[in-house]
Short mmCIF file of C-alpha atoms in Angstrom, two decimals:
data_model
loop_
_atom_site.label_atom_id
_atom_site.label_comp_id
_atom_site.label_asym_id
_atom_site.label_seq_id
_atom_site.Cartn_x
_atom_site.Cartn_y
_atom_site.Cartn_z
CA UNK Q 936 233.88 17.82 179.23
CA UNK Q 937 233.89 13.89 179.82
CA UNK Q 938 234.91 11.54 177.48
CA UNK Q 939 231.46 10.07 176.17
CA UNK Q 940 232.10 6.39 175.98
CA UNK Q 941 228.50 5.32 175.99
CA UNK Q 942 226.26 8.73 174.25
CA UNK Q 943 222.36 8.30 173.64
CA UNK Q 944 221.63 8.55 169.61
CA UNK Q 945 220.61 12.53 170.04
CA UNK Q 946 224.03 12.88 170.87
CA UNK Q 947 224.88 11.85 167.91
CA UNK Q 948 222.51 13.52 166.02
CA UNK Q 949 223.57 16.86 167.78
CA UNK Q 950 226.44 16.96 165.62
CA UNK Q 951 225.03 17.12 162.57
CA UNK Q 952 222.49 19.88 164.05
CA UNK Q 953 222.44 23.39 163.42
CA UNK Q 954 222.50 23.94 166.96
CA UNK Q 955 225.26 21.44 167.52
CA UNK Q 956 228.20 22.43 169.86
CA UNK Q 957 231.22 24.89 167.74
CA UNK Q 958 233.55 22.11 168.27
CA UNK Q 959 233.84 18.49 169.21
CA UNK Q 960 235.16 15.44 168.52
CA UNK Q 961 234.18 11.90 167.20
CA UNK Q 962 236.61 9.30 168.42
CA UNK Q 963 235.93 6.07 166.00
CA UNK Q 964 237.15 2.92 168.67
CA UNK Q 965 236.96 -0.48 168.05
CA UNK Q 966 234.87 -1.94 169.95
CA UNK Q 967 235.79 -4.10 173.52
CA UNK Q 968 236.29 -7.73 173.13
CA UNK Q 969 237.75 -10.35 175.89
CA UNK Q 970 238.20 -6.91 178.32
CA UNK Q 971 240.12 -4.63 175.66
CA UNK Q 972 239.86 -2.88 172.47
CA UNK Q 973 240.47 -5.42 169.66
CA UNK Q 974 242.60 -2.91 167.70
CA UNK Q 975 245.88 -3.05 168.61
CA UNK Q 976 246.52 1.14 166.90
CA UNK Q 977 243.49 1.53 169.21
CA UNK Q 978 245.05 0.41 172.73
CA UNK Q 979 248.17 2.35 171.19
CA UNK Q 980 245.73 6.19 171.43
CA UNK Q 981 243.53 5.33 174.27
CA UNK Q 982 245.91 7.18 177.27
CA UNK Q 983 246.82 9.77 174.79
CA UNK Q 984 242.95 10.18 173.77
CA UNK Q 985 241.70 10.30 177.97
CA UNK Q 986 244.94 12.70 178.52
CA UNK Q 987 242.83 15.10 175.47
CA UNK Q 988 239.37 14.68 176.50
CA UNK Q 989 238.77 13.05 179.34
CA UNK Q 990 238.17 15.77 182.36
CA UNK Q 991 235.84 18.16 182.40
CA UNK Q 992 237.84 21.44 181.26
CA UNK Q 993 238.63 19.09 177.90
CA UNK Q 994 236.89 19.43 174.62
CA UNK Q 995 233.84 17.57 174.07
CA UNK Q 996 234.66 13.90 172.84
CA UNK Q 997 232.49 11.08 171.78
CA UNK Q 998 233.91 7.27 171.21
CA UNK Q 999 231.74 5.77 168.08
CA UNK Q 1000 232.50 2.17 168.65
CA UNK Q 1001 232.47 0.73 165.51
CA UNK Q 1002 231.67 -2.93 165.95
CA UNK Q 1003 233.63 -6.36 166.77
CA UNK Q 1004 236.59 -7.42 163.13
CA UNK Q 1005 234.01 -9.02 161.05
CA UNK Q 1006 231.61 -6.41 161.40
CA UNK Q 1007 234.16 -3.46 161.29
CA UNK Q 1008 235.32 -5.32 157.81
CA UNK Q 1009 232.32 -5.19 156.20
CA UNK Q 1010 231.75 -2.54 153.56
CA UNK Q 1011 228.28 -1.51 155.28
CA UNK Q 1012 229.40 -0.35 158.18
CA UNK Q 1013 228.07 2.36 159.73
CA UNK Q 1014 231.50 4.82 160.08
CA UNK Q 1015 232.52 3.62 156.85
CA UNK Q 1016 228.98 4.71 155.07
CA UNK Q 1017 228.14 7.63 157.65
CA UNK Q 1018 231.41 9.21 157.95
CA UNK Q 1019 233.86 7.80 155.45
CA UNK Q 1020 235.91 6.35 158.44
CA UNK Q 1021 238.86 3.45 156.18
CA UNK Q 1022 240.77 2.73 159.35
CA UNK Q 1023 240.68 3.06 163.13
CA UNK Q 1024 241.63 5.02 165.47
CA UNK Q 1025 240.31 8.16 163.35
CA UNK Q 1026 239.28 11.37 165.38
CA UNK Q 1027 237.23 13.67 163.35
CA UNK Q 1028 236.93 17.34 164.44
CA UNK Q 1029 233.35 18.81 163.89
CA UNK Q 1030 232.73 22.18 163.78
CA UNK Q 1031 228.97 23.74 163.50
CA UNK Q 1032 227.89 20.44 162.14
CA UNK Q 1033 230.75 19.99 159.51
CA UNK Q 1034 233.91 17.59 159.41
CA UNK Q 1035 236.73 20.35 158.97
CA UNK Q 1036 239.72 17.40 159.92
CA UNK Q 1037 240.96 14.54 160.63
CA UNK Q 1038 243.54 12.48 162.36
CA UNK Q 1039 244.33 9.17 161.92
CA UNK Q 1040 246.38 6.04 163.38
CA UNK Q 1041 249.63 7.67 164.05
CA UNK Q 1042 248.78 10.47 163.21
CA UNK Q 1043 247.02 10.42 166.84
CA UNK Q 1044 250.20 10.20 168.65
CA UNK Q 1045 252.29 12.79 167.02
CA UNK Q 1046 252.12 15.38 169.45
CA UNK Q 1047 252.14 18.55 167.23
CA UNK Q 1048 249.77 17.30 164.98
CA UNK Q 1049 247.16 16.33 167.61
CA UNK Q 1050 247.65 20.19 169.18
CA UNK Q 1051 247.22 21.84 165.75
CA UNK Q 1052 244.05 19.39 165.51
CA UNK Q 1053 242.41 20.78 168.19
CA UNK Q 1054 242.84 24.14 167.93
#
C-alpha cells in the first residue's frame, strides 16, 4: 500500500475502529517548512520510511504531520494528547485498533529493530 502523506480524517478514525485494518502504521512527521521537513531526525528516516511503506505490496502507512516548532512544542498538541507521541520521528504499529509498539528516532534506522517492528 502507498505511503499516505495527505489521508482524509476517516482514515484516521479507521484506526481506532473495530473494523480497522489488522495492521498499520502511523508515521508522526514534522511538518514541511521552506521545502523540507523541519526536523532534522525526520529528514534522517524519510528514505528509510518510503523504502518500508511506500509501494503498493508495503504495509499500510500514514504520515500524521504534527505541525510547524512552535506548535509541535506546545503541550496541546494533538500527537502529544491523542497518542502520547514526546518526540519525532515515532512510528506506532496498530493492530485491530490498539498501539502494540513503537519506534522512535534512531530507533527508526536500526535495521533489526525496524524488521522485528513490523512483523
Amino acid at each position: 500500500m502507498p505511503l499516505l502523506a495527505n489521508p482524509y480524517p476517516h482514515v484516521f478514525n479507521s484506526l481506532n475502529s473495530t473494523d480497522s485494518p489488522a495492521v498499520s502504521y502511523l508515521v508522526f512527521y514534522s511538518n514541511v517548512v521552506n521545502g523540507q521537513m523541519w526536523c532534522p531526525d525526520c529528514r534522517d528516516v524519510e528514505s528509510t520510511i518510503k523504502e518500508t511503506f511506500d509501494a503498493p505490496d508495503k504495509p499500510k502507512a500514514i504520515i500524521y504531520w504534527v505541525g510547524d516548532r512552535p506548535e509541535w512544542r506546545t503541550p496541546k498538541n494533538k500527537a502529544r494528547v491523542d497518542w502520547d507521541v514526546q518526540s519525532i520521528p515515532t512510528i506506532l504499529r496498530i493492530e485491530n485498533g490498539k498501539e502494540t509498539a513503537r519506534l522512535v528516532e534512531s530507533e527508526i534506522l536500526d535495521k533489526q529493530k525496524l524488521d522485528q517492528f513490523l512483523k
